[in-house]
Amino acid sequence: MLYIFEVHIKPGYTAEDYADAWVRASELIQQAPGARGTRLHRKLDDPSVLIAIAEWDSKVERDAMEQQHNPEVAAIIRSAAPFCEIRPIGEFDDAEWVVLPPDRGA
């Protein structure tokens, strides 16, 4: 499953600043069972807007991680919170289908 949210960076802070906090928190979160990885994507026409994606084996495993309070992760998130606004987009199942272009090299 994918957990997706949008991050709006406030003036005086940069996407790179947020990415530093994101990586530090993600390194800890990714130790949880079911964690598959995380990504940040910068909006093409607005570098102060990011989309963040966390991938998990299941919603149950992600929810279990959320129930385990990690003070180090909480401190990292608190340190970035005054400098950005985070809007959850939602939780999505893995794709039921994937449409890819045909292999034109064959």
Short mmCIF file of N, CA and C in Angstrom, two decimals:
data_model
loop_
_atom_site.label_atom_id
_atom_site.label_comp_id
_atom_site.label_asym_id
_atom_site.label_seq_id
_atom_site.Cartn_x
_atom_site.Cartn_y
_atom_site.Cartn_z
N MET A 1 0.84 -1.17 0.00
CA MET A 1 0.00 0.00 0.00
C MET A 1 0.88 1.23 0.00
N LEU A 2 0.32 2.33 -0.48
CA LEU A 2 1.04 3.59 -0.51
C LEU A 2 0.36 4.59 0.41
N TYR A 3 1.15 5.30 1.19
CA TYR A 3 0.67 6.40 2.00
C TYR A 3 1.25 7.65 1.35
N ILE A 4 0.38 8.55 0.87
CA ILE A 4 0.82 9.69 0.09
C ILE A 4 0.37 10.98 0.75
N PHE A 5 1.29 11.94 0.81
CA PHE A 5 0.91 13.25 1.32
C PHE A 5 1.67 14.35 0.60
N GLU A 6 1.12 15.56 0.68
CA GLU A 6 1.70 16.73 0.03
C GLU A 6 2.34 17.60 1.10
N VAL A 7 3.52 18.11 0.79
CA VAL A 7 4.27 18.95 1.73
C VAL A 7 4.46 20.31 1.09
N HIS A 8 4.04 21.36 1.81
CA HIS A 8 4.25 22.74 1.37
C HIS A 8 5.31 23.35 2.27
N ILE A 9 6.44 23.71 1.67
CA ILE A 9 7.56 24.29 2.42
C ILE A 9 7.30 25.78 2.62
N LYS A 10 7.46 26.25 3.84
CA LYS A 10 7.25 27.68 4.14
C LYS A 10 8.50 28.48 3.77
N PRO A 11 8.31 29.78 3.51
CA PRO A 11 9.46 30.64 3.17
C PRO A 11 10.54 30.58 4.26
N GLY A 12 11.80 30.60 3.82
CA GLY A 12 12.92 30.53 4.75
C GLY A 12 13.41 29.12 5.00
N TYR A 13 12.70 28.14 4.50
CA TYR A 13 13.06 26.73 4.64
C TYR A 13 13.13 26.19 3.22
N THR A 14 13.86 25.15 2.99
CA THR A 14 13.98 24.62 1.62
C THR A 14 13.53 23.17 1.56
N ALA A 15 13.28 22.73 0.34
CA ALA A 15 12.95 21.32 0.13
C ALA A 15 14.10 20.44 0.61
N GLU A 16 15.33 20.91 0.43
CA GLU A 16 16.50 20.15 0.88
C GLU A 16 16.52 20.02 2.40
N ASP A 17 16.11 21.10 3.10
CA ASP A 17 16.01 21.04 4.56
C ASP A 17 15.00 19.97 4.97
N TYR A 18 13.83 19.99 4.31
CA TYR A 18 12.81 19.00 4.63
C TYR A 18 13.30 17.60 4.28
N ALA A 19 13.96 17.46 3.14
CA ALA A 19 14.45 16.15 2.72
C ALA A 19 15.43 15.59 3.75
N ASP A 20 16.25 16.45 4.36
CA ASP A 20 17.17 15.98 5.39
C ASP A 20 16.40 15.36 6.56
N ALA A 21 15.35 16.05 7.02
CA ALA A 21 14.54 15.50 8.11
C ALA A 21 13.82 14.23 7.65
N TRP A 22 13.31 14.24 6.43
CA TRP A 22 12.60 13.09 5.87
C TRP A 22 13.49 11.85 5.86
N VAL A 23 14.71 12.01 5.40
CA VAL A 23 15.64 10.88 5.33
C VAL A 23 15.96 10.35 6.73
N ARG A 24 16.23 11.26 7.67
CA ARG A 24 16.56 10.82 9.03
C ARG A 24 15.40 10.07 9.66
N ALA A 25 14.18 10.55 9.50
CA ALA A 25 13.02 9.86 10.06
C ALA A 25 12.77 8.55 9.31
N SER A 26 12.89 8.60 7.99
CA SER A 26 12.62 7.40 7.18
C SER A 26 13.58 6.27 7.49
N GLU A 27 14.84 6.60 7.74
CA GLU A 27 15.81 5.55 8.07
C GLU A 27 15.37 4.77 9.29
N LEU A 28 14.74 5.43 10.24
CA LEU A 28 14.24 4.75 11.44
C LEU A 28 12.93 4.01 11.14
N ILE A 29 12.01 4.70 10.47
CA ILE A 29 10.71 4.09 10.17
C ILE A 29 10.87 2.86 9.29
N GLN A 30 11.82 2.89 8.37
CA GLN A 30 12.00 1.79 7.43
C GLN A 30 12.52 0.52 8.09
N GLN A 31 12.85 0.58 9.36
CA GLN A 31 13.24 -0.61 10.10
C GLN A 31 12.02 -1.43 10.54
N ALA A 32 10.83 -0.85 10.43
CA ALA A 32 9.60 -1.53 10.85
C ALA A 32 9.25 -2.63 9.87
N PRO A 33 8.65 -3.71 10.37
CA PRO A 33 8.20 -4.78 9.47
C PRO A 33 7.22 -4.24 8.43
N GLY A 34 7.42 -4.65 7.19
CA GLY A 34 6.51 -4.26 6.12
C GLY A 34 6.88 -2.98 5.39
N ALA A 35 7.86 -2.24 5.88
CA ALA A 35 8.27 -0.99 5.23
C ALA A 35 9.01 -1.32 3.94
N ARG A 36 8.62 -0.69 2.84
CA ARG A 36 9.23 -0.95 1.53
C ARG A 36 10.09 0.20 1.01
N GLY A 37 9.95 1.37 1.60
CA GLY A 37 10.74 2.51 1.12
C GLY A 37 9.92 3.78 1.03
N THR A 38 10.62 4.87 0.82
CA THR A 38 9.98 6.18 0.74
C THR A 38 10.59 6.97 -0.40
N ARG A 39 9.80 7.95 -0.89
CA ARG A 39 10.26 8.82 -1.97
C ARG A 39 9.70 10.22 -1.76
N LEU A 40 10.45 11.20 -2.19
CA LEU A 40 9.98 12.58 -2.27
C LEU A 40 10.06 13.01 -3.73
N HIS A 41 9.05 13.73 -4.19
CA HIS A 41 9.05 14.27 -5.54
C HIS A 41 8.75 15.76 -5.46
N ARG A 42 9.55 16.55 -6.17
CA ARG A 42 9.36 18.00 -6.18
C ARG A 42 8.39 18.35 -7.32
N LYS A 43 7.46 19.27 -7.04
CA LYS A 43 6.53 19.73 -8.06
C LYS A 43 7.30 20.52 -9.11
N LEU A 44 7.04 20.25 -10.38
CA LEU A 44 7.80 20.87 -11.46
C LEU A 44 7.73 22.39 -11.47
N ASP A 45 6.54 22.95 -11.25
CA ASP A 45 6.40 24.40 -11.34
C ASP A 45 6.44 25.12 -9.99
N ASP A 46 6.71 24.37 -8.92
CA ASP A 46 6.79 25.00 -7.60
C ASP A 46 7.70 24.17 -6.71
N PRO A 47 8.98 24.53 -6.61
CA PRO A 47 9.93 23.72 -5.83
C PRO A 47 9.66 23.71 -4.33
N SER A 48 8.69 24.51 -3.88
CA SER A 48 8.36 24.49 -2.45
C SER A 48 7.24 23.50 -2.14
N VAL A 49 6.79 22.77 -3.15
CA VAL A 49 5.74 21.76 -2.96
C VAL A 49 6.33 20.40 -3.31
N LEU A 50 6.15 19.46 -2.40
CA LEU A 50 6.64 18.10 -2.59
C LEU A 50 5.48 17.13 -2.45
N ILE A 51 5.61 15.99 -3.09
CA ILE A 51 4.72 14.88 -2.80
C ILE A 51 5.59 13.81 -2.16
N ALA A 52 5.10 13.26 -1.07
CA ALA A 52 5.85 12.26 -0.33
C ALA A 52 5.08 10.94 -0.39
N ILE A 53 5.82 9.87 -0.64
CA ILE A 53 5.22 8.56 -0.79
C ILE A 53 5.97 7.57 0.09
N ALA A 54 5.22 6.89 0.94
CA ALA A 54 5.77 5.82 1.76
C ALA A 54 5.08 4.53 1.33
N GLU A 55 5.87 3.51 1.03
CA GLU A 55 5.33 2.25 0.54
C GLU A 55 5.45 1.18 1.62
N TRP A 56 4.36 0.40 1.79
CA TRP A 56 4.28 -0.63 2.83
C TRP A 56 3.72 -1.91 2.25
N ASP A 57 4.06 -3.04 2.85
CA ASP A 57 3.48 -4.32 2.45
C ASP A 57 1.97 -4.33 2.68
N SER A 58 1.52 -3.70 3.77
CA SER A 58 0.08 -3.68 4.08
C SER A 58 -0.25 -2.51 5.00
N LYS A 59 -1.52 -2.14 5.00
CA LYS A 59 -2.01 -1.09 5.90
C LYS A 59 -1.86 -1.53 7.35
N VAL A 60 -2.08 -2.81 7.61
CA VAL A 60 -1.95 -3.34 8.97
C VAL A 60 -0.54 -3.10 9.50
N GLU A 61 0.48 -3.35 8.66
CA GLU A 61 1.87 -3.14 9.11
C GLU A 61 2.18 -1.66 9.30
N ARG A 62 1.66 -0.81 8.43
CA ARG A 62 1.88 0.63 8.60
C ARG A 62 1.20 1.11 9.88
N ASP A 63 -0.03 0.69 10.10
CA ASP A 63 -0.75 1.08 11.32
C ASP A 63 -0.03 0.59 12.57
N ALA A 64 0.54 -0.62 12.51
CA ALA A 64 1.28 -1.15 13.65
C ALA A 64 2.50 -0.28 13.95
N MET A 65 3.18 0.18 12.91
CA MET A 65 4.34 1.06 13.11
C MET A 65 3.88 2.36 13.78
N GLU A 66 2.75 2.90 13.35
CA GLU A 66 2.23 4.15 13.93
C GLU A 66 1.92 3.98 15.42
N GLN A 67 1.51 2.78 15.83
CA GLN A 67 1.17 2.53 17.23
C GLN A 67 2.40 2.44 18.13
N GLN A 68 3.55 2.20 17.55
CA GLN A 68 4.79 2.10 18.31
C GLN A 68 5.45 3.48 18.38
N HIS A 69 5.29 4.17 19.48
CA HIS A 69 5.86 5.52 19.60
C HIS A 69 7.38 5.44 19.60
N ASN A 70 7.98 6.16 18.67
CA ASN A 70 9.43 6.25 18.60
C ASN A 70 9.80 7.69 18.89
N PRO A 71 10.36 7.98 20.07
CA PRO A 71 10.66 9.37 20.43
C PRO A 71 11.63 10.05 19.49
N GLU A 72 12.55 9.29 18.89
CA GLU A 72 13.50 9.89 17.96
C GLU A 72 12.80 10.34 16.67
N VAL A 73 11.89 9.51 16.15
CA VAL A 73 11.12 9.89 14.96
C VAL A 73 10.24 11.10 15.29
N ALA A 74 9.59 11.07 16.44
CA ALA A 74 8.72 12.18 16.84
C ALA A 74 9.51 13.48 16.94
N ALA A 75 10.72 13.43 17.46
CA ALA A 75 11.55 14.64 17.59
C ALA A 75 11.94 15.18 16.22
N ILE A 76 12.26 14.30 15.29
CA ILE A 76 12.61 14.74 13.93
C ILE A 76 11.41 15.40 13.27
N ILE A 77 10.25 14.80 13.39
CA ILE A 77 9.03 15.36 12.79
C ILE A 77 8.70 16.71 13.43
N ARG A 78 8.80 16.80 14.74
CA ARG A 78 8.54 18.08 15.43
C ARG A 78 9.51 19.16 14.98
N SER A 79 10.76 18.78 14.70
CA SER A 79 11.76 19.78 14.31
C SER A 79 11.45 20.39 12.95
N ALA A 80 10.79 19.65 12.07
CA ALA A 80 10.45 20.16 10.74
C ALA A 80 9.06 20.79 10.69
N ALA A 81 8.19 20.44 11.62
CA ALA A 81 6.79 20.86 11.58
C ALA A 81 6.57 22.37 11.46
N PRO A 82 7.34 23.23 12.15
CA PRO A 82 7.07 24.66 12.02
C PRO A 82 7.40 25.23 10.64
N PHE A 83 8.10 24.48 9.83
CA PHE A 83 8.61 24.99 8.56
C PHE A 83 7.86 24.46 7.34
N CYS A 84 6.82 23.66 7.59
CA CYS A 84 6.07 23.12 6.46
C CYS A 84 4.64 22.80 6.89
N GLU A 85 3.79 22.68 5.89
CA GLU A 85 2.42 22.23 6.11
C GLU A 85 2.27 20.90 5.36
N ILE A 86 1.72 19.93 6.05
CA ILE A 86 1.58 18.60 5.46
C ILE A 86 0.10 18.28 5.32
N ARG A 87 -0.29 17.88 4.12
CA ARG A 87 -1.67 17.52 3.83
C ARG A 87 -1.72 16.08 3.36
N PRO A 88 -2.31 15.20 4.18
CA PRO A 88 -2.44 13.81 3.72
C PRO A 88 -3.31 13.75 2.46
N ILE A 89 -2.87 13.01 1.48
CA ILE A 89 -3.66 12.78 0.27
C ILE A 89 -4.46 11.50 0.45
N GLY A 90 -3.81 10.47 1.03
CA GLY A 90 -4.56 9.26 1.30
C GLY A 90 -3.70 8.02 1.31
N GLU A 91 -4.38 6.91 1.56
CA GLU A 91 -3.77 5.59 1.58
C GLU A 91 -4.34 4.82 0.40
N PHE A 92 -3.45 4.20 -0.38
CA PHE A 92 -3.86 3.55 -1.62
C PHE A 92 -3.37 2.11 -1.64
N ASP A 93 -4.22 1.21 -2.16
CA ASP A 93 -3.80 -0.17 -2.38
C ASP A 93 -2.77 -0.21 -3.49
N ASP A 94 -1.99 -1.31 -3.52
CA ASP A 94 -1.12 -1.54 -4.67
C ASP A 94 -1.99 -1.57 -5.92
N ALA A 95 -1.41 -1.21 -7.03
CA ALA A 95 -2.16 -1.16 -8.29
C ALA A 95 -2.74 -2.53 -8.63
N GLU A 96 -4.00 -2.53 -9.05
CA GLU A 96 -4.62 -3.77 -9.49
C GLU A 96 -4.15 -4.11 -10.90
N TRP A 97 -3.71 -3.10 -11.61
CA TRP A 97 -3.17 -3.29 -12.95
C TRP A 97 -2.14 -2.22 -13.21
N VAL A 98 -1.23 -2.52 -14.09
CA VAL A 98 -0.20 -1.57 -14.50
C VAL A 98 -0.19 -1.56 -16.02
N VAL A 99 -0.32 -0.39 -16.59
CA VAL A 99 -0.29 -0.25 -18.04
C VAL A 99 1.04 0.34 -18.43
N LEU A 100 1.83 -0.40 -19.16
CA LEU A 100 3.14 0.03 -19.62
C LEU A 100 3.18 0.03 -21.14
N PRO A 101 3.97 0.90 -21.73
CA PRO A 101 4.07 0.86 -23.19
C PRO A 101 4.68 -0.46 -23.65
N PRO A 102 4.32 -0.90 -24.84
CA PRO A 102 4.91 -2.16 -25.34
C PRO A 102 6.41 -2.00 -25.52
N ASP A 103 7.11 -3.11 -25.38
CA ASP A 103 8.56 -3.10 -25.56
C ASP A 103 8.86 -2.92 -27.04
N ARG A 104 9.30 -1.74 -27.39
CA ARG A 104 9.53 -1.44 -28.80
C ARG A 104 10.88 -1.93 -29.28
N GLY A 105 11.74 -2.41 -28.36
CA GLY A 105 13.05 -2.89 -28.74
C GLY A 105 13.03 -4.34 -29.19
N ALA A 106 11.92 -5.02 -29.00
CA ALA A 106 11.87 -6.46 -29.35
C ALA A 106 11.51 -6.68 -30.79
#
